CSV table of C-alpha atoms and ligand atoms in Angstrom, one decimal:
chain,number,residue,atom,x,y,z
A,1,UNK,CA,-0.1,-0.1,-0.2
A,2,UNK,CA,2.9,2.3,0.5
A,3,UNK,CA,4.0,2.0,-3.1
A,4,UNK,CA,0.3,2.1,-4.7
A,5,UNK,CA,-2.6,4.3,-4.3
A,6,UNK,CA,-6.3,3.2,-5.1
A,7,UNK,CA,-8.7,5.6,-7.2
A,8,UNK,CA,-12.2,5.2,-6.4
A,9,UNK,CA,-15.3,6.5,-7.9
A,10,UNK,CA,-19.0,5.6,-6.7
A,11,UNK,CA,-22.2,5.5,-8.6
A,12,UNK,CA,-25.1,5.4,-6.2
A,13,UNK,CA,-28.5,4.8,-7.1
A,14,UNK,CA,-31.2,6.2,-4.8
A,15,UNK,CA,-34.8,5.6,-5.1
A,16,UNK,CA,-36.6,9.0,-5.1
A,17,UNK,CA,-39.4,9.3,-2.4
A,18,UNK,CA,-42.5,9.6,-4.7
A,19,UNK,CA,-45.9,7.7,-4.1
A,20,UNK,CA,-46.2,6.6,-7.9
A,21,UNK,CA,-43.7,5.4,-10.3
A,22,UNK,CA,-41.8,7.7,-12.8
A,23,UNK,CA,-43.7,7.1,-16.0
A,24,UNK,CA,-47.1,5.7,-14.9
A,25,UNK,CA,-49.4,6.2,-11.9
A,26,UNK,CA,-48.8,2.6,-10.2
A,27,UNK,CA,-47.8,2.6,-6.7
A,28,UNK,CA,-44.3,2.5,-5.4
A,29,UNK,CA,-45.2,1.0,-2.1
A,30,UNK,CA,-42.5,-1.6,-0.8
A,31,UNK,CA,-43.8,-5.0,0.1
A,32,UNK,CA,-47.0,-5.3,-1.6
A,33,UNK,CA,-47.9,-8.7,-3.2
A,34,UNK,CA,-45.7,-9.3,-6.3
A,35,UNK,CA,-46.8,-8.1,-9.5
A,36,UNK,CA,-49.9,-6.1,-7.9
A,37,UNK,CA,-48.5,-2.6,-9.0
A,38,UNK,CA,-48.1,-2.9,-12.4
A,39,UNK,CA,-49.6,-1.6,-15.7
A,40,UNK,CA,-49.0,-1.8,-19.5
A,41,UNK,CA,-46.6,1.3,-19.2
A,42,UNK,CA,-44.2,-0.4,-16.7
A,43,UNK,CA,-44.9,-3.8,-17.9
A,44,UNK,CA,-43.6,-2.4,-21.5
A,45,UNK,CA,-46.6,-3.5,-23.4
A,46,UNK,CA,-46.8,-2.5,-27.1
A,47,UNK,CA,-48.3,1.0,-27.6
A,48,UNK,CA,-48.2,2.1,-23.9
A,49,UNK,CA,-46.7,5.5,-23.6
A,50,UNK,CA,-44.7,6.9,-20.6
A,51,UNK,CA,-45.5,10.2,-19.0
A,52,UNK,CA,-42.7,11.8,-16.7
A,53,UNK,CA,-44.0,12.3,-12.8
A,54,UNK,CA,-43.3,15.9,-12.2
A,55,UNK,CA,-42.5,15.2,-8.5
A,56,UNK,CA,-39.8,12.7,-9.5
A,57,UNK,CA,-38.1,15.4,-11.5
A,58,UNK,CA,-38.4,17.9,-8.7
A,59,UNK,CA,-36.9,15.5,-6.3
A,60,UNK,CA,-34.1,14.7,-8.6
A,61,UNK,CA,-33.5,18.3,-8.9
A,62,UNK,CA,-33.6,19.1,-5.3
A,63,UNK,CA,-30.9,16.4,-5.2
A,64,UNK,CA,-28.8,18.1,-7.8
A,65,UNK,CA,-29.0,21.5,-6.0
A,66,UNK,CA,-28.2,20.0,-2.6
A,67,UNK,CA,-25.0,18.3,-4.4
A,68,UNK,CA,-24.2,21.7,-6.0
A,69,UNK,CA,-24.7,20.7,-9.3
A,70,UNK,CA,-25.4,22.8,-12.4
A,71,UNK,CA,-28.9,21.9,-13.6
A,72,UNK,CA,-29.2,21.7,-17.3
A,73,UNK,CA,-31.8,23.5,-18.9
A,74,UNK,CA,-32.5,20.8,-21.6
A,75,UNK,CA,-31.9,17.2,-20.6
A,76,UNK,CA,-33.2,13.9,-22.3
A,77,UNK,CA,-34.1,10.5,-21.7
A,78,UNK,CA,-32.4,7.6,-23.8
A,79,UNK,CA,-32.9,3.9,-24.1
A,80,UNK,CA,-30.5,1.8,-22.6
A,81,UNK,CA,-30.9,-1.6,-24.5
A,82,UNK,CA,-30.2,-5.0,-22.9
A,83,UNK,CA,-32.0,-8.0,-22.4
A,84,UNK,CA,-32.7,-9.4,-19.0
A,85,UNK,CA,-35.8,-11.1,-17.5
A,86,UNK,CA,-36.4,-8.5,-15.0
A,87,UNK,CA,-36.6,-5.9,-17.8
A,88,UNK,CA,-40.0,-6.3,-19.8
A,89,UNK,CA,-39.5,-3.2,-22.0
A,90,UNK,CA,-36.0,-4.6,-23.0
A,91,UNK,CA,-34.5,-1.3,-22.3
A,92,UNK,CA,-34.2,0.9,-19.6
A,93,UNK,CA,-35.2,4.6,-19.7
A,94,UNK,CA,-32.3,6.6,-18.5
A,95,UNK,CA,-30.4,10.0,-19.4
A,96,UNK,CA,-27.5,9.5,-21.3
A,97,UNK,CA,-25.9,12.3,-23.5
A,98,UNK,CA,-27.9,14.9,-21.8
A,99,UNK,CA,-28.2,14.3,-18.0
A,100,UNK,CA,-30.2,16.3,-15.7
A,101,UNK,CA,-27.3,18.0,-13.7
A,102,UNK,CA,-23.6,18.3,-14.0
A,103,UNK,CA,-20.5,19.7,-12.1
A,104,UNK,CA,-21.2,19.4,-8.5
A,105,UNK,CA,-19.6,18.5,-5.2
A,106,UNK,CA,-20.1,17.1,-1.9
A,107,UNK,CA,-17.7,17.9,1.3
A,108,UNK,CA,-16.8,14.9,3.4
A,109,UNK,CA,-15.3,14.7,6.8
A,110,UNK,CA,-12.9,11.8,8.0
A,111,UNK,CA,-10.2,11.7,10.4
A,112,UNK,CA,-10.4,15.4,11.0
A,113,UNK,CA,-9.7,16.4,7.4
A,114,UNK,CA,-12.3,17.8,5.1
A,115,UNK,CA,-12.3,16.9,1.2
A,116,UNK,CA,-14.3,18.1,-1.5
A,117,UNK,CA,-15.4,15.1,-3.9
A,118,UNK,CA,-16.6,16.1,-7.4
A,119,UNK,CA,-19.8,14.9,-8.6
A,120,UNK,CA,-19.8,14.3,-12.2
A,121,UNK,CA,-23.7,14.0,-13.0
A,122,UNK,CA,-27.0,13.5,-11.5
A,123,UNK,CA,-29.5,11.7,-13.8
A,124,UNK,CA,-33.0,10.2,-13.6
A,125,UNK,CA,-33.8,6.5,-14.9
A,126,UNK,CA,-36.4,4.0,-14.0
A,127,UNK,CA,-35.7,0.8,-12.2
A,128,UNK,CA,-36.0,-2.9,-13.3
A,129,UNK,CA,-37.8,-5.6,-11.6
A,130,UNK,CA,-36.7,-8.2,-9.3
A,131,UNK,CA,-35.7,-11.7,-10.0
A,132,UNK,CA,-36.6,-14.2,-7.1
A,133,UNK,CA,-34.3,-17.2,-7.0
A,134,UNK,CA,-35.4,-18.4,-3.6
A,135,UNK,CA,-38.0,-18.9,-1.3
A,136,UNK,CA,-40.4,-21.2,-3.4
A,137,UNK,CA,-41.0,-24.9,-3.3
A,138,UNK,CA,-39.5,-25.2,-6.9
A,139,UNK,CA,-36.8,-22.6,-6.7
A,140,UNK,CA,-34.3,-25.0,-7.8
A,141,UNK,CA,-35.9,-25.2,-11.1
A,142,UNK,CA,-37.6,-22.0,-11.6
A,143,UNK,CA,-36.9,-18.2,-11.3
A,144,UNK,CA,-39.8,-16.0,-10.2
A,145,UNK,CA,-40.2,-12.3,-11.2
A,146,UNK,CA,-41.7,-9.4,-9.4
A,147,UNK,CA,-42.6,-6.6,-11.7
A,148,UNK,CA,-43.5,-4.2,-8.8
A,149,UNK,CA,-40.3,-2.3,-8.9
A,150,UNK,CA,-40.2,-1.8,-12.6
A,151,UNK,CA,-40.5,1.7,-13.3
A,152,UNK,CA,-39.8,2.9,-9.7
A,153,UNK,CA,-38.1,6.3,-9.9
A,154,UNK,CA,-34.2,6.5,-9.3
A,155,UNK,CA,-31.5,9.0,-9.8
A,156,UNK,CA,-27.9,8.0,-10.2
A,157,UNK,CA,-25.3,9.9,-8.7
A,158,UNK,CA,-21.7,9.5,-10.1
A,159,UNK,CA,-18.9,11.1,-8.5
A,160,UNK,CA,-15.5,12.0,-10.0
A,161,UNK,CA,-12.6,9.4,-9.6
A,162,UNK,CA,-11.7,11.6,-6.4
A,163,UNK,CA,-11.7,8.9,-3.5
A,164,UNK,CA,-8.6,7.4,-2.5
A,165,UNK,CA,-9.3,5.0,0.3
A,166,UNK,CA,-12.0,2.7,1.4
A,167,UNK,CA,-12.5,5.1,4.6
A,168,UNK,CA,-13.2,8.1,2.1
A,169,UNK,CA,-15.5,6.0,0.2
A,170,UNK,CA,-17.5,5.3,3.3
A,171,UNK,CA,-17.5,8.9,4.4
A,172,UNK,CA,-18.7,10.0,1.1
A,173,UNK,CA,-21.6,7.5,1.1
A,174,UNK,CA,-22.7,8.4,4.7
A,175,UNK,CA,-22.7,12.0,3.7
A,176,UNK,CA,-24.6,11.6,0.8
A,177,UNK,CA,-27.2,9.5,2.5
A,178,UNK,CA,-27.4,12.1,5.0
A,179,UNK,CA,-28.0,14.9,2.4
A,180,UNK,CA,-30.4,12.5,0.5
A,181,UNK,CA,-32.5,11.9,3.8
A,182,UNK,CA,-32.6,15.5,5.0
A,183,UNK,CA,-33.7,16.7,1.6
A,184,UNK,CA,-36.7,14.0,1.7
A,185,UNK,CA,-35.4,13.0,-1.8
A,186,UNK,CA,-35.1,9.3,-0.6
A,187,UNK,CA,-35.5,7.3,2.4
A,188,UNK,CA,-32.2,5.6,1.6
A,189,UNK,CA,-33.4,2.3,3.3
A,190,UNK,CA,-30.6,-0.1,2.2
A,191,UNK,CA,-32.6,-3.2,3.2
A,192,UNK,CA,-35.3,-2.4,0.9
A,193,UNK,CA,-32.9,-1.4,-2.0
A,194,UNK,CA,-33.6,2.2,-1.8
A,195,UNK,CA,-30.0,3.1,-2.0
A,196,UNK,CA,-27.5,0.9,-4.0
A,197,UNK,CA,-23.9,1.5,-4.5
A,198,UNK,CA,-21.4,0.5,-7.3
A,199,UNK,CA,-17.7,1.3,-7.1
A,200,UNK,CA,-15.2,1.9,-9.9
A,201,UNK,CA,-11.7,0.9,-8.6
A,202,UNK,CA,-8.1,1.0,-10.1
A,203,UNK,CA,-4.7,1.3,-8.5
A,204,UNK,CA,-1.7,3.0,-9.8
A,205,UNK,CA,1.7,3.7,-8.3
A,206,UNK,CA,1.7,6.7,-6.0
A,207,UNK,CA,2.5,10.0,-7.8
A,208,UNK,CA,1.8,8.6,-11.2
A,209,UNK,CA,-0.8,10.9,-13.1
A,210,UNK,CA,-2.4,8.1,-15.6
A,211,UNK,CA,-5.1,6.0,-14.0
A,212,UNK,CA,-4.9,2.1,-14.3
A,213,UNK,CA,-7.4,-0.3,-15.5
A,214,UNK,CA,-10.5,-0.1,-13.6
A,215,UNK,CA,-12.8,-2.8,-12.3
A,216,UNK,CA,-16.5,-1.9,-11.5
A,217,UNK,CA,-17.6,-3.8,-8.4
A,218,UNK,CA,-21.5,-4.2,-8.1
A,219,UNK,CA,-24.0,-4.3,-5.6
A,220,UNK,CA,-22.5,-2.9,-2.6
A,221,UNK,CA,-25.5,-2.9,-0.6
A,222,UNK,CA,-24.5,-2.0,2.7
A,223,UNK,CA,-21.5,0.1,4.3
A,224,UNK,CA,-19.8,-2.9,5.4
A,225,UNK,CA,-19.8,-4.5,2.0
A,226,UNK,CA,-18.5,-1.4,0.6
A,227,UNK,CA,-15.5,-1.2,2.9
A,228,UNK,CA,-14.8,-4.9,2.8
A,229,UNK,CA,-15.2,-5.0,-0.9
A,230,UNK,CA,-12.9,-2.1,-1.7
A,231,UNK,CA,-10.2,-3.5,0.5
A,232,UNK,CA,-10.5,-6.9,-1.1
A,233,UNK,CA,-10.4,-5.4,-4.7
A,234,UNK,CA,-7.7,-3.0,-4.1
A,235,UNK,CA,-5.3,-5.7,-2.6
A,236,UNK,CA,-6.3,-8.0,-5.6
A,237,UNK,CA,-5.4,-5.3,-8.2
A,238,UNK,CA,-1.9,-4.6,-6.4
A,239,UNK,CA,-1.2,-8.3,-6.4
A,240,UNK,CA,-2.0,-8.5,-10.1
A,241,UNK,CA,0.6,-5.5,-11.0
A,242,UNK,CA,3.0,-6.7,-8.6
A,243,UNK,CA,3.1,-10.0,-10.2
A,244,UNK,CA,3.5,-8.6,-13.7
A,245,UNK,CA,0.2,-9.4,-14.8
A,246,UNK,CA,-2.3,-7.1,-16.5
A,247,UNK,CA,-5.9,-5.9,-15.4
A,248,UNK,CA,-8.7,-6.2,-17.6
A,249,UNK,CA,-11.8,-4.0,-17.5
A,250,UNK,CA,-14.5,-6.0,-16.1
A,251,UNK,CA,-17.5,-6.1,-13.9
A,252,UNK,CA,-17.2,-7.9,-10.5
A,253,UNK,CA,-19.8,-8.8,-7.9
A,254,UNK,CA,-18.9,-8.8,-4.1
A,255,UNK,CA,-19.5,-12.3,-2.7
A,256,UNK,CA,-20.6,-11.6,0.9
A,257,UNK,CA,-20.3,-15.3,2.1
A,258,UNK,CA,-16.8,-15.9,0.5
A,259,UNK,CA,-15.6,-12.3,1.3
A,260,UNK,CA,-14.2,-11.7,-2.3
A,261,UNK,CA,-15.2,-9.9,-5.4
A,262,UNK,CA,-15.7,-12.2,-8.3
A,263,UNK,CA,-15.7,-11.8,-12.1
A,264,UNK,CA,-19.4,-11.5,-13.3
A,265,UNK,CA,-18.8,-10.2,-17.0
A,266,UNK,CA,-16.5,-8.5,-18.9
A,267,UNK,CA,-17.2,-4.6,-18.7
A,268,UNK,CA,-19.6,-3.4,-21.0
A,269,UNK,CA,-18.9,-0.3,-23.0
A,270,UNK,CA,-21.5,2.4,-23.7
A,271,UNK,CA,-21.9,1.1,-27.3
A,272,UNK,CA,-22.9,-2.3,-26.1
A,273,UNK,CA,-26.2,-0.7,-25.2
A,274,UNK,CA,-26.9,1.1,-28.4
A,275,UNK,CA,-28.4,4.1,-26.6
A,276,UNK,CA,-30.7,6.6,-28.6
A,277,UNK,CA,-33.1,9.2,-27.4
A,278,UNK,CA,-36.2,7.8,-26.2
A,279,UNK,CA,-38.8,8.8,-28.8
A,280,UNK,CA,-41.9,8.5,-26.6
A,281,UNK,CA,-40.7,11.4,-24.1
A,282,UNK,CA,-40.2,15.1,-24.7
A,283,UNK,CA,-36.9,16.6,-23.7
A,284,UNK,CA,-36.9,17.8,-20.3
A,285,UNK,CA,-36.8,21.7,-20.3
A,286,UNK,CA,-36.1,23.4,-17.1
A,287,UNK,CA,-36.5,27.0,-16.6
A,288,UNK,CA,-35.0,29.3,-14.0
A,289,UNK,CA,-38.4,29.9,-12.4
A,290,UNK,CA,-38.6,26.1,-12.0
A,291,UNK,CA,-35.2,25.9,-10.5
A,292,UNK,CA,-35.9,28.7,-8.0
A,293,UNK,CA,-39.3,27.2,-7.0
A,294,UNK,CA,-37.4,23.7,-6.2
A,295,UNK,CA,-34.6,25.7,-4.3
A,296,UNK,CA,-37.3,27.6,-2.2
A,297,UNK,CA,-39.1,24.2,-1.3
A,298,UNK,CA,-35.6,22.8,-0.2
A,299,UNK,CA,-35.5,21.4,3.6
A,300,UNK,CA,-33.0,22.6,5.6
A,301,UNK,CA,-29.6,20.9,5.1
A,302,UNK,CA,-27.8,19.2,7.9
A,303,UNK,CA,-25.1,21.6,8.3
A,304,UNK,CA,-27.6,24.5,8.4
A,305,UNK,CA,-29.4,22.7,10.9
A,306,UNK,CA,-26.5,22.3,13.0
A,307,UNK,CA,-26.0,26.1,13.3
A,308,UNK,CA,-29.5,26.9,14.1
A,309,UNK,CA,-29.3,24.5,16.8
A,310,UNK,CA,-26.3,26.4,18.0
A,311,UNK,CA,-27.9,29.7,17.7
A,312,UNK,CA,-31.7,29.0,18.9
A,313,UNK,CA,-30.7,26.1,21.6
A,314,UNK,CA,-27.4,27.2,22.7
A,315,UNK,CA,-26.1,23.6,23.1
A,316,UNK,CA,-22.5,22.7,22.4
A,317,UNK,CA,-21.0,22.4,19.0
A,318,UNK,CA,-20.4,18.6,19.7
A,319,UNK,CA,-23.9,17.9,20.8
A,320,UNK,CA,-25.2,19.8,17.5
A,321,UNK,CA,-23.2,17.7,15.3
A,322,UNK,CA,-24.3,14.5,17.0
A,323,UNK,CA,-28.0,15.4,17.2
A,324,UNK,CA,-28.0,16.5,13.3
A,325,UNK,CA,-26.0,13.4,12.2
A,326,UNK,CA,-29.3,12.0,11.2
A,327,UNK,CA,-32.5,13.8,10.4
A,328,UNK,CA,-34.7,11.5,12.4
A,329,UNK,CA,-32.4,12.2,15.5
A,330,UNK,CA,-32.6,16.0,14.8
A,331,UNK,CA,-36.2,15.7,14.7
A,332,UNK,CA,-36.6,13.8,17.9
A,333,UNK,CA,-34.5,16.4,19.8
A,334,UNK,CA,-36.6,19.3,18.4
A,335,UNK,CA,-39.9,17.4,19.3
A,336,UNK,CA,-38.4,16.9,22.9
A,337,UNK,CA,-37.8,20.6,23.0
A,338,UNK,CA,-41.3,21.6,21.9
A,339,UNK,CA,-42.7,19.4,24.2
A,340,UNK,CA,-41.5,21.4,27.0
A,341,UNK,CA,-37.9,20.1,27.8
A,342,UNK,CA,-35.1,22.6,28.1
A,343,UNK,CA,-32.8,22.2,25.2
A,344,UNK,CA,-29.4,21.6,27.2
A,345,UNK,CA,-30.9,18.7,29.3
A,346,UNK,CA,-32.5,17.4,26.0
A,347,UNK,CA,-29.3,17.4,24.1
A,348,UNK,CA,-27.6,16.0,27.1
A,349,UNK,CA,-30.0,13.0,27.7
A,350,UNK,CA,-30.6,12.2,24.0
A,351,UNK,CA,-27.0,12.0,23.2
A,352,UNK,CA,-25.9,10.1,26.3
A,353,UNK,CA,-28.6,8.1,27.9
A,354,UNK,CA,-30.9,7.6,25.0
A,355,UNK,CA,-28.2,7.0,22.2
A,356,UNK,CA,-26.5,4.5,24.4
A,357,UNK,CA,-29.6,2.5,25.3
A,358,UNK,CA,-30.7,2.4,21.5
A,359,UNK,CA,-27.2,1.5,20.5
A,360,UNK,CA,-27.3,-1.5,23.0
A,361,UNK,CA,-30.8,-2.6,21.9
A,362,UNK,CA,-29.8,-2.2,18.2
A,363,UNK,CA,-32.7,0.1,17.7
A,364,UNK,CA,-32.9,3.0,15.4
A,365,UNK,CA,-34.2,6.4,16.7
A,366,UNK,CA,-37.4,5.8,14.9
A,367,UNK,CA,-38.1,2.7,17.0
A,368,UNK,CA,-37.3,4.3,20.3
A,369,UNK,CA,-39.5,3.1,23.1
A,370,UNK,CA,-39.5,6.4,24.6
A,371,UNK,CA,-41.4,9.1,22.8
A,372,UNK,CA,-40.1,12.8,22.8
A,373,UNK,CA,-43.1,13.9,24.7
A,374,UNK,CA,-42.5,11.1,27.3
A,375,UNK,CA,-38.6,12.3,27.6
A,376,UNK,CA,-39.8,15.9,27.9
A,377,UNK,CA,-42.0,15.0,30.8
A,378,UNK,CA,-39.1,13.2,32.3
A,379,UNK,CA,-36.8,16.1,31.8
A,380,UNK,CA,-39.3,18.6,33.4
A,381,UNK,CA,-39.5,16.8,36.6
A,382,UNK,CA,-35.5,16.1,37.0
A,383,UNK,CA,-35.0,20.2,36.1
A,384,UNK,CA,-37.7,21.2,38.5
A,385,UNK,CA,-36.0,19.2,41.2
A,386,UNK,CA,-39.1,16.9,41.8
A,387,UNK,CA,-36.5,13.8,41.1
A,388,UNK,CA,-32.8,13.7,41.4
A,389,UNK,CA,-30.7,13.2,38.1
A,390,UNK,CA,-29.7,10.0,39.7
A,391,UNK,CA,-33.2,8.9,40.0
A,392,UNK,CA,-34.0,10.2,36.5
A,393,UNK,CA,-31.6,7.9,35.1
A,394,UNK,CA,-33.3,4.8,36.9
A,395,UNK,CA,-36.6,6.3,35.7
A,396,UNK,CA,-35.5,6.4,32.2
A,397,UNK,CA,-34.1,2.8,32.2
A,398,UNK,CA,-37.9,1.7,33.2
A,399,UNK,CA,-39.4,4.0,30.5
A,400,UNK,CA,-37.1,2.4,28.0
A,401,UNK,CA,-37.4,-1.1,29.0
A,402,UNK,CA,-41.2,-1.2,30.1
A,403,UNK,CA,-42.6,1.6,27.8
A,404,UNK,CA,-44.2,3.2,31.0
A,405,UNK,CA,-44.1,7.1,31.4
A,406,UNK,CA,-42.1,8.8,34.0
A,407,UNK,CA,-44.8,9.7,36.2
A,408,UNK,CA,-46.2,5.9,36.4
A,409,UNK,CA,-42.5,4.7,37.4
A,410,UNK,CA,-42.1,7.4,39.9
A,411,UNK,CA,-45.5,6.9,41.6
A,412,UNK,CA,-45.2,3.1,41.3
A,413,UNK,CA,-41.7,2.9,43.0
A,414,UNK,CA,-42.0,6.1,45.4
A,415,UNK,CA,-39.1,7.7,43.7
A,416,UNK,CA,-40.2,11.2,44.2
A,417,UNK,CA,-37.7,13.4,45.6
A,418,UNK,CA,-37.8,14.1,49.2
A,419,UNK,CA,-38.2,17.9,49.9
A,420,UNK,CA,-39.7,17.7,53.3
A,421,UNK,CA,-37.4,19.6,55.3
A,422,UNK,CA,-38.7,18.1,58.8
A,423,UNK,CA,-38.2,14.4,57.5
A,424,UNK,CA,-34.8,15.3,56.1
A,425,UNK,CA,-33.9,17.0,59.4
A,426,UNK,CA,-34.8,13.7,61.3
A,427,UNK,CA,-32.8,11.5,59.3
A,428,UNK,CA,-29.8,14.2,59.4
A,429,UNK,CA,-30.1,14.1,63.3
A,430,UNK,CA,-30.1,10.3,63.4
A,431,UNK,CA,-27.0,10.2,61.1
A,432,UNK,CA,-25.0,12.9,63.3
A,433,UNK,CA,-26.0,11.1,66.5
A,434,UNK,CA,-24.5,7.7,65.1
A,435,UNK,CA,-21.3,9.1,64.1
A,436,UNK,CA,-19.7,11.1,67.0
A,437,UNK,CA,-16.1,10.7,65.9
A,438,UNK,CA,-16.8,12.2,62.3
A,439,UNK,CA,-18.7,15.0,64.0
A,440,UNK,CA,-15.6,15.8,66.0
A,441,UNK,CA,-13.5,15.6,63.0
A,442,UNK,CA,-15.6,17.8,61.2
A,443,UNK,CA,-15.7,20.3,64.1
A,444,UNK,CA,-11.9,20.4,64.6
A,445,UNK,CA,-11.7,21.6,60.9
A,446,UNK,CA,-11.6,18.5,58.7
A,447,UNK,CA,-14.2,19.6,56.3
A,448,UNK,CA,-13.6,16.6,54.1
A,449,UNK,CA,-15.8,14.7,56.3
A,450,UNK,CA,-18.8,16.6,55.2
A,451,UNK,CA,-19.0,14.4,52.2
A,452,UNK,CA,-19.3,11.4,54.5
A,453,UNK,CA,-22.3,12.9,56.1
A,454,UNK,CA,-24.1,13.7,52.9
A,455,UNK,CA,-23.5,10.1,51.7
A,456,UNK,CA,-24.9,8.5,54.7
A,457,UNK,CA,-28.0,10.7,54.3
A,458,UNK,CA,-28.4,10.0,50.9
A,459,UNK,CA,-28.2,6.3,51.6
A,460,UNK,CA,-30.9,6.5,54.3
A,461,UNK,CA,-33.1,8.0,51.6
A,462,UNK,CA,-32.2,5.7,48.7
A,463,UNK,CA,-30.6,8.9,47.1
A,464,UNK,CA,-34.1,10.7,47.0
A,465,UNK,CA,-33.4,13.5,49.4
A,466,UNK,CA,-33.2,16.9,47.9
A,467,UNK,CA,-29.4,17.4,47.7
A,468,UNK,CA,-29.6,21.2,48.5
A,469,UNK,CA,-32.0,20.7,51.6
A,470,UNK,CA,-29.5,17.8,52.7
A,471,UNK,CA,-26.7,20.5,52.5
A,472,UNK,CA,-28.3,23.1,54.3
A,473,UNK,CA,-29.7,21.1,57.1
A,474,UNK,CA,-26.2,19.1,57.6
A,475,UNK,CA,-24.1,22.4,57.8
A,476,UNK,CA,-26.8,23.9,60.4
A,477,UNK,CA,-26.7,20.9,62.6
A,478,UNK,CA,-22.9,20.2,62.5
A,479,UNK,CA,-22.0,23.8,63.1
B,1,ZN,ZN1,-47.2,1.1,-14.1
């Protein structure tokens, strides 16, 4: 690795968050019975005519603007011809010579560095169907096809070959996902195939200006696969070059079980697809006014939201960056504040207690057993001194594990803070009476022993005594 460097470019496909498909009005809903969301258009029946979904175009433009691209005034769909059972039209409708947007960038942060990664293009296309090779009694003999995905709107985001390490590629995909989620362009659900990634990888001697021959690694559908596949592929290519071999341009697949990339087919070239303009769709003409409209409707981006959190809520920059890492988490924080929690307490409890418990339980924020309103109720009681912070943590654990509200747990377990001065004084008197030596030490100037008395009182009250009252009464009685 000291001698070589890798050159990596990523092609990311993201499903646009529309209700209907890109060229027909069939539903895009995931998980419906196979082949229930189909019509003559997405099945490619003769004579059927596609019509572009305006919402899909708006979302694609939104992604392009968020990625700092230039939106082209005129773009055009083309037919990308190939034959495969999951592609009933015999071609995919995609933008080729005239893509929707070009020349953008995305800034990534990794290891304390920032780096701008070029975005070559963003274009729209339709998805193919899905071949089902498993799960049926006769799966050993037959492959089943589900056309529900056919015609689902996608954007393809092609990066410049600006990435140099698997860690940079990982940071790029993480940041891109964050942007697409924040802008509501895509839900980026990798399990449901809403975000897919292919990588172009080559290696060259460090300092060389010419690129080596690249391999395209397909279907890196999780962050883990992306890192592992890139590491494997870089080593494989260095091995070939070092042993005097020649790289061939090819498409490879990441074999998860075997932990290696495997040849899939020789890399196809553009001419293999016999691209030609899609005759059934008009060119896409985009006016400055439409760009302004899409820009005006753009949801707040992650960096802007972090700045607003600092300004409006006066939380620490660290908390702001943790809380805005995912949109759902930032939403959770704001909902907690809107439900009445103090921003600083909310930030602290969410970034420490809640995230730790979610992480331990392997849950996403969306599946949190504690709702923002419920957390706000707890924090109000802690901040008002009705329960101590230590008790608050115990109550929070119960809320998380049992799904009960703070008040239910506090009442059921008798955890409310003891603020009855007479009761506390009685306990303090007992403690003082039982420890004459320490009283003597305190009175002779050893103030360190004060902590011992606080500890004793807290033990007697199971940590529920109001700490301020305990301090006051102890000082008075020890004096
Ligand atoms: Zn349809």
